Amino acid sequence: MKIVITRKIPPSIVSLMEDGHEVYMWDDEETVMPRQLLLQHAADADAIFTNVSDRIDKELLGRAPRLKVVSTMAVGYNNIDIAEAKKRGIRVGHTPEVLSEAVADLTFALLLGTARRVVEADRYTRAGKWKGWGPMLLTGQDVYGAAIGIIGMGRIGRGVARRAKGFGMHILYHNRTRKPEAEQELGAQWRSLEQLLSESDYVVMLAPSTPETHSMIGPRQFAQMKPNAILINTSRGGNVDEQALYDALTTGKIWGAGLDVFETEPIGKEHPLLQLPNVIALPHIGSATIETRLQMADIAARNLLAALRNERMLYSVIG
């Protein structure tokens, strides 16, 4: 059977799929597989090994009559037309759980880095601007003992809360359903979204990408936040209205933002948010540790192969 891999992955993972199968891999680690090339190879593909950057939509699925499985090297699958895949009997696998702690680490790193202006201070030093100690030079915000509001208390949210507990933070959370285990283990307190926004020094967006969460944080929500508040988003870019965020940052409605995700990725250097000194912007590297990415690739490959053998996948969205 033919397997299409849309991004360069380690040889050890490719070798898992080469046994008895024809494998085509887009041999570039950083650039997205060109759309026309993806459509061309999907036409006779039995399986696609994909990632968050690829658009596996109705058009592509309609051009892939042999396709049996789409396996994404990610937790989220909003780039895949799930309804269309289900209609066509195409199985879909993903890679949850394995990346939760890595993303929680990166989320808290962004929180600390934004609060203490780490990237800005590094650039200041490298540019030769440091002339001596100043009482208010590059002062930031306190983290220890501050209030953190976590939107989305899933596995990653609980991981962030555990780290916040170590910093003596007051932990608030908003979730569609209460999480008694998190409340008991971490001392987390449920709040309505409005309450969380008004009480938190740090608002951490970890909600999944759904029609309900699209632009969940917009002009009205920024108006409810503290002027010293910092927004951290390591969920999906579409969960935050980027124009509203830019306006909030430039008018002093909030103090700063740490972002690992954007509505359209990748972004160019001309993106408005990249022009602001009170923003740390990362290239969607929440799960980017060597160990985690290798585990994700391994699970995605094993999901794909299981589906081709008509066996149960390790983690499935469909089938």
Tab-separated table of C-alpha atoms in Angstrom:
chain	number	residue	atom	x	y	z
A	1	MET	CA	0.000	0.000	0.000
A	2	LYS	CA	1.084	3.582	-0.549
A	3	ILE	CA	1.838	5.780	2.469
A	4	VAL	CA	2.317	9.537	2.060
A	5	ILE	CA	4.336	11.329	4.765
A	6	THR	CA	3.862	15.076	4.497
A	7	ARG	CA	6.939	16.219	6.443
A	8	LYS	CA	10.461	14.858	6.957
A	9	ILE	CA	10.537	12.595	10.017
A	10	PRO	CA	13.358	10.507	11.562
A	11	PRO	CA	14.547	7.475	9.537
A	12	SER	CA	13.741	5.122	12.423
A	13	ILE	CA	10.058	6.064	12.139
A	14	VAL	CA	10.026	5.876	8.345
A	15	SER	CA	11.488	2.380	8.511
A	16	LEU	CA	8.485	1.206	10.543
A	17	MET	CA	6.235	2.040	7.600
A	18	GLU	CA	8.517	0.888	4.777
A	19	ASP	CA	8.131	-2.816	5.549
A	20	GLY	CA	5.888	-4.082	2.767
A	21	HIS	CA	4.641	-0.623	1.771
A	22	GLU	CA	5.532	2.070	-0.743
A	23	VAL	CA	6.439	5.258	1.125
A	24	TYR	CA	6.599	8.776	-0.276
A	25	MET	CA	7.950	11.431	2.096
A	26	TRP	CA	8.158	15.178	1.534
A	27	ASP	CA	11.840	15.512	2.425
A	28	ASP	CA	11.809	18.864	4.206
A	29	GLU	CA	11.540	19.430	7.941
A	30	GLU	CA	10.508	23.083	7.848
A	31	THR	CA	8.365	23.783	4.795
A	32	VAL	CA	4.832	22.594	4.198
A	33	MET	CA	4.343	20.020	1.454
A	34	PRO	CA	3.013	21.998	-1.542
A	35	ARG	CA	-0.749	21.660	-1.861
A	36	GLN	CA	-0.735	20.473	-5.470
A	37	LEU	CA	1.897	17.857	-4.704
A	38	LEU	CA	-0.115	16.638	-1.723
A	39	LEU	CA	-3.247	16.355	-3.884
A	40	GLN	CA	-1.261	14.516	-6.531
A	41	HIS	CA	0.091	11.921	-4.103
A	42	ALA	CA	-3.206	11.604	-2.232
A	43	ALA	CA	-4.850	10.405	-5.456
A	44	ASP	CA	-3.424	6.893	-5.060
A	45	ALA	CA	-2.578	6.926	-1.346
A	46	ASP	CA	-3.856	4.323	1.094
A	47	ALA	CA	-2.610	6.276	4.127
A	48	ILE	CA	-1.471	9.794	4.955
A	49	PHE	CA	0.892	10.607	7.830
A	50	THR	CA	0.151	14.271	8.471
A	51	ASN	CA	0.625	17.131	10.952
A	52	VAL	CA	-1.067	20.360	12.020
A	53	SER	CA	0.173	22.288	8.961
A	54	ASP	CA	-1.623	20.203	6.335
A	55	ARG	CA	-5.186	20.878	5.191
A	56	ILE	CA	-6.876	17.494	4.935
A	57	ASP	CA	-10.187	18.838	3.696
A	58	LYS	CA	-13.150	17.721	1.629
A	59	GLU	CA	-11.345	18.452	-1.633
A	60	LEU	CA	-8.377	16.265	-0.736
A	61	LEU	CA	-10.482	13.438	0.683
A	62	GLY	CA	-12.633	13.528	-2.444
A	63	ARG	CA	-9.540	13.025	-4.601
A	64	ALA	CA	-8.270	10.050	-2.581
A	65	PRO	CA	-10.498	7.063	-3.427
A	66	ARG	CA	-8.073	4.518	-1.920
A	67	LEU	CA	-7.501	6.381	1.330
A	68	LYS	CA	-8.102	4.258	4.421
A	69	VAL	CA	-6.462	6.242	7.215
A	70	VAL	CA	-5.181	9.712	8.109
A	71	SER	CA	-2.762	9.670	11.034
A	72	THR	CA	-1.774	13.042	12.467
A	73	MET	CA	1.311	13.663	14.573
A	74	ALA	CA	-0.628	15.945	16.907
A	75	VAL	CA	-3.291	16.010	19.583
A	76	GLY	CA	-5.551	18.424	17.717
A	77	TYR	CA	-7.189	17.532	14.412
A	78	ASN	CA	-9.027	20.694	13.426
A	79	ASN	CA	-7.051	20.678	10.147
A	80	ILE	CA	-8.847	17.457	9.160
A	81	ASP	CA	-12.438	17.408	7.911
A	82	ILE	CA	-13.629	14.803	10.398
A	83	ALA	CA	-17.220	14.750	9.139
A	84	GLU	CA	-16.099	14.086	5.574
A	85	ALA	CA	-13.618	11.417	6.669
A	86	LYS	CA	-16.327	9.662	8.669
A	87	LYS	CA	-18.702	9.840	5.708
A	88	ARG	CA	-16.102	8.162	3.525
A	89	GLY	CA	-15.158	5.510	6.083
A	90	ILE	CA	-11.636	6.899	6.540
A	91	ARG	CA	-10.121	6.241	9.935
A	92	VAL	CA	-8.318	9.071	11.754
A	93	GLY	CA	-5.667	8.693	14.456
A	94	HIS	CA	-3.900	11.252	16.646
A	95	THR	CA	-1.308	11.420	19.456
A	96	PRO	CA	-2.743	12.667	22.767
A	97	GLU	CA	-1.275	12.221	26.276
A	98	VAL	CA	2.356	11.827	25.237
A	99	LEU	CA	2.962	15.562	24.772
A	100	SER	CA	1.089	16.963	27.771
A	101	GLU	CA	4.076	17.550	30.048
A	102	ALA	CA	6.243	19.017	27.284
A	103	VAL	CA	3.520	21.525	26.376
A	104	ALA	CA	2.990	22.356	30.048
A	105	ASP	CA	6.731	23.054	30.369
A	106	LEU	CA	6.694	25.346	27.341
A	107	THR	CA	3.553	27.108	28.568
A	108	PHE	CA	5.149	27.924	31.891
A	109	ALA	CA	8.379	28.948	30.162
A	110	LEU	CA	6.383	31.446	28.089
A	111	LEU	CA	4.668	32.712	31.235
A	112	LEU	CA	7.985	33.282	33.012
A	113	GLY	CA	9.680	34.689	29.932
A	114	THR	CA	6.923	37.186	29.233
A	115	ALA	CA	6.529	38.215	32.868
A	116	ARG	CA	10.246	38.877	33.344
A	117	ARG	CA	10.839	40.245	29.827
A	118	VAL	CA	13.523	37.621	29.192
A	119	VAL	CA	13.645	37.873	25.391
A	120	GLU	CA	13.510	41.671	25.459
A	121	ALA	CA	16.336	41.791	28.030
A	122	ASP	CA	18.454	39.389	25.993
A	123	ARG	CA	18.070	41.571	22.890
A	124	TYR	CA	18.828	44.679	24.956
A	125	THR	CA	22.092	43.150	26.192
A	126	ARG	CA	23.161	41.824	22.779
A	127	ALA	CA	22.503	45.237	21.207
A	128	GLY	CA	25.009	46.848	23.579
A	129	LYS	CA	22.350	48.990	25.276
A	130	TRP	CA	23.223	47.888	28.823
A	131	LYS	CA	25.122	50.792	30.382
A	132	GLY	CA	24.652	49.884	34.028
A	133	TRP	CA	22.237	48.806	36.745
A	134	GLY	CA	19.040	50.853	36.924
A	135	PRO	CA	16.378	50.722	39.642
A	136	MET	CA	13.533	50.185	37.161
A	137	LEU	CA	15.474	48.824	34.197
A	138	LEU	CA	13.464	46.143	32.354
A	139	THR	CA	11.214	45.518	35.324
A	140	GLY	CA	8.537	42.880	34.854
A	141	GLN	CA	5.708	41.259	36.761
A	142	ASP	CA	5.803	38.981	39.819
A	143	VAL	CA	4.978	35.337	39.233
A	144	TYR	CA	5.303	33.840	42.700
A	145	GLY	CA	2.012	34.255	44.553
A	146	ALA	CA	0.158	35.715	41.559
A	147	ALA	CA	-3.227	34.495	40.280
A	148	ILE	CA	-3.219	32.223	37.245
A	149	GLY	CA	-6.408	31.562	35.289
A	150	ILE	CA	-6.329	28.406	33.172
A	151	ILE	CA	-8.922	28.103	30.405
A	152	GLY	CA	-9.220	24.396	29.670
A	153	MET	CA	-8.348	22.075	32.570
A	154	GLY	CA	-7.425	18.998	30.563
A	155	ARG	CA	-4.162	17.077	30.834
A	156	ILE	CA	-2.048	20.066	29.799
A	157	GLY	CA	-4.042	22.432	32.002
A	158	ARG	CA	-3.470	20.213	35.026
A	159	GLY	CA	0.236	20.063	34.152
A	160	VAL	CA	0.428	23.860	34.100
A	161	ALA	CA	-1.481	23.988	37.394
A	162	ARG	CA	1.033	21.634	39.028
A	163	ARG	CA	3.846	23.931	37.967
A	164	ALA	CA	1.923	26.985	39.177
A	165	LYS	CA	1.419	25.327	42.546
A	166	GLY	CA	5.204	25.154	42.918
A	167	PHE	CA	5.294	28.916	42.468
A	168	GLY	CA	2.688	29.451	45.178
A	169	MET	CA	0.204	30.776	42.631
A	170	HIS	CA	-3.517	31.136	43.271
A	171	ILE	CA	-4.974	28.714	40.716
A	172	LEU	CA	-8.268	29.508	38.993
A	173	TYR	CA	-9.713	27.593	36.082
A	174	HIS	CA	-12.584	27.653	33.621
A	175	ASN	CA	-13.834	24.486	31.963
A	176	ARG	CA	-17.115	23.336	30.465
A	177	THR	CA	-17.395	20.882	33.347
A	178	ARG	CA	-16.025	21.109	36.873
A	179	LYS	CA	-12.884	19.074	37.600
A	180	PRO	CA	-13.182	17.877	41.223
A	181	GLU	CA	-9.921	15.931	41.021
A	182	ALA	CA	-7.996	19.074	40.017
A	183	GLU	CA	-9.703	21.063	42.726
A	184	GLN	CA	-8.764	18.490	45.353
A	185	GLU	CA	-5.217	17.791	44.151
A	186	LEU	CA	-4.175	21.319	43.219
A	187	GLY	CA	-6.467	23.593	45.174
A	188	ALA	CA	-7.777	24.951	41.869
A	189	GLN	CA	-10.981	26.984	42.020
A	190	TRP	CA	-13.576	27.021	39.237
A	191	ARG	CA	-14.653	30.406	37.910
A	192	SER	CA	-16.946	31.601	35.164
A	193	LEU	CA	-14.971	32.965	32.234
A	194	GLU	CA	-15.831	36.534	33.232
A	195	GLN	CA	-14.693	35.961	36.819
A	196	LEU	CA	-11.483	34.290	35.722
A	197	LEU	CA	-10.570	37.128	33.373
A	198	SER	CA	-11.178	39.822	35.968
A	199	GLU	CA	-9.285	38.049	38.772
A	200	SER	CA	-6.245	36.588	36.958
A	201	ASP	CA	-2.792	38.095	36.581
A	202	TYR	CA	-2.010	35.411	33.999
A	203	VAL	CA	-4.634	34.063	31.611
A	204	VAL	CA	-3.516	30.788	30.049
A	205	MET	CA	-5.465	29.589	27.005
A	206	LEU	CA	-5.487	25.792	26.731
A	207	ALA	CA	-8.953	25.154	25.320
A	208	PRO	CA	-9.291	22.845	22.287
A	209	SER	CA	-10.103	24.282	18.880
A	210	THR	CA	-13.851	24.031	18.282
A	211	PRO	CA	-16.452	26.296	16.684
A	212	GLU	CA	-17.403	27.366	20.229
A	213	THR	CA	-13.860	28.369	21.193
A	214	HIS	CA	-13.026	30.269	17.981
A	215	SER	CA	-12.157	33.870	18.967
A	216	MET	CA	-13.134	32.964	22.515
A	217	ILE	CA	-10.875	35.777	23.715
A	218	GLY	CA	-11.839	38.949	21.890
A	219	PRO	CA	-12.480	42.666	22.555
A	220	ARG	CA	-15.051	42.069	25.287
A	221	GLN	CA	-12.822	39.610	27.116
A	222	PHE	CA	-9.734	41.831	26.951
A	223	ALA	CA	-11.791	44.666	28.441
A	224	GLN	CA	-12.508	42.425	31.443
A	225	MET	CA	-8.825	41.665	32.136
A	226	LYS	CA	-6.482	43.501	34.485
A	227	PRO	CA	-4.145	46.105	32.937
A	228	ASN	CA	-1.188	44.129	34.358
A	229	ALA	CA	-2.501	40.826	32.933
A	230	ILE	CA	-0.492	38.602	30.625
A	231	LEU	CA	-2.112	36.283	28.069
A	232	ILE	CA	-0.429	32.978	27.258
A	233	ASN	CA	-1.725	30.915	24.327
A	234	THR	CA	-0.368	27.445	23.629
A	235	SER	CA	-3.670	25.955	22.423
A	236	ARG	CA	-4.703	27.023	18.914
A	237	GLY	CA	-4.260	30.452	17.367
A	238	GLY	CA	-7.888	30.761	16.331
A	239	ASN	CA	-8.995	30.719	19.961
A	240	VAL	CA	-7.782	34.327	20.299
A	241	ASP	CA	-8.886	37.271	18.145
A	242	GLU	CA	-5.455	38.523	17.032
A	243	GLN	CA	-6.629	42.010	16.067
A	244	ALA	CA	-8.293	42.406	19.455
A	245	LEU	CA	-5.100	41.169	21.133
A	246	TYR	CA	-3.013	43.705	19.198
A	247	ASP	CA	-5.393	46.476	20.211
A	248	ALA	CA	-5.336	45.383	23.853
A	249	LEU	CA	-1.534	45.308	23.917
A	250	THR	CA	-1.086	48.677	22.228
A	251	THR	CA	-3.692	50.499	24.318
A	252	GLY	CA	-2.609	49.160	27.691
A	253	LYS	CA	-5.665	47.001	28.333
A	254	ILE	CA	-3.279	44.144	29.110
A	255	TRP	CA	0.457	44.095	29.836
A	256	GLY	CA	1.881	41.389	27.590
A	257	ALA	CA	1.408	38.142	25.699
A	258	GLY	CA	3.312	34.911	25.158
A	259	LEU	CA	2.219	33.047	22.017
A	260	ASP	CA	3.190	29.685	20.563
A	261	VAL	CA	0.294	29.546	18.095
A	262	PHE	CA	-1.301	31.843	15.534
A	263	GLU	CA	-4.492	31.779	13.516
A	264	THR	CA	-2.607	31.332	10.235
A	265	GLU	CA	0.719	29.531	10.386
A	266	PRO	CA	3.482	30.113	9.637
A	267	ILE	CA	3.497	33.877	10.139
A	268	GLY	CA	5.826	36.316	8.405
A	269	LYS	CA	8.088	38.873	10.039
A	270	GLU	CA	5.617	41.621	9.087
A	271	HIS	CA	2.891	40.211	11.352
A	272	PRO	CA	1.598	43.068	13.563
A	273	LEU	CA	2.103	41.184	16.824
A	274	LEU	CA	5.801	40.695	16.008
A	275	GLN	CA	6.287	44.453	16.027
A	276	LEU	CA	5.441	44.708	19.737
A	277	PRO	CA	8.123	44.504	22.448
A	278	ASN	CA	5.656	43.090	24.980
A	279	VAL	CA	5.045	39.912	22.943
A	280	ILE	CA	7.056	36.699	22.889
A	281	ALA	CA	6.268	34.740	19.728
A	282	LEU	CA	7.331	31.138	19.178
A	283	PRO	CA	6.935	28.913	16.070
A	284	HIS	CA	4.470	26.340	17.461
A	285	ILE	CA	7.050	24.380	19.461
A	286	GLY	CA	4.930	23.405	22.467
A	287	SER	CA	5.744	19.702	22.163
A	288	ALA	CA	9.232	20.183	20.708
A	289	THR	CA	11.453	18.086	22.904
A	290	ILE	CA	13.441	15.328	21.239
A	291	GLU	CA	11.862	12.609	23.367
A	292	THR	CA	8.299	13.863	22.922
A	293	ARG	CA	8.457	14.381	19.170
A	294	LEU	CA	9.968	10.914	18.665
A	295	GLN	CA	7.181	9.382	20.747
A	296	MET	CA	4.553	11.336	18.801
A	297	ALA	CA	5.985	10.185	15.463
A	298	ASP	CA	6.166	6.594	16.692
A	299	ILE	CA	2.530	6.619	17.862
A	300	ALA	CA	1.357	8.233	14.610
A	301	ALA	CA	3.162	5.540	12.605
A	302	ARG	CA	1.751	2.720	14.720
A	303	ASN	CA	-1.757	4.201	14.449
A	304	LEU	CA	-1.412	4.277	10.675
A	305	LEU	CA	-0.115	0.718	10.388
A	306	ALA	CA	-2.787	-0.640	12.729
A	307	ALA	CA	-5.500	0.946	10.593
A	308	LEU	CA	-4.039	-0.541	7.413
A	309	ARG	CA	-4.164	-3.950	9.093
A	310	ASN	CA	-7.767	-3.315	10.178
A	311	GLU	CA	-6.630	-3.386	13.796
A	312	ARG	CA	-7.414	-1.050	16.660
A	313	MET	CA	-5.337	2.135	16.721
A	314	LEU	CA	-3.569	3.258	19.896
A	315	TYR	CA	-5.432	6.597	19.773
A	316	SER	CA	-8.269	7.197	17.346
A	317	VAL	CA	-10.601	10.045	16.473
A	318	ILE	CA	-12.520	7.857	14.026
A	319	GLY	CA	-12.335	4.078	14.064
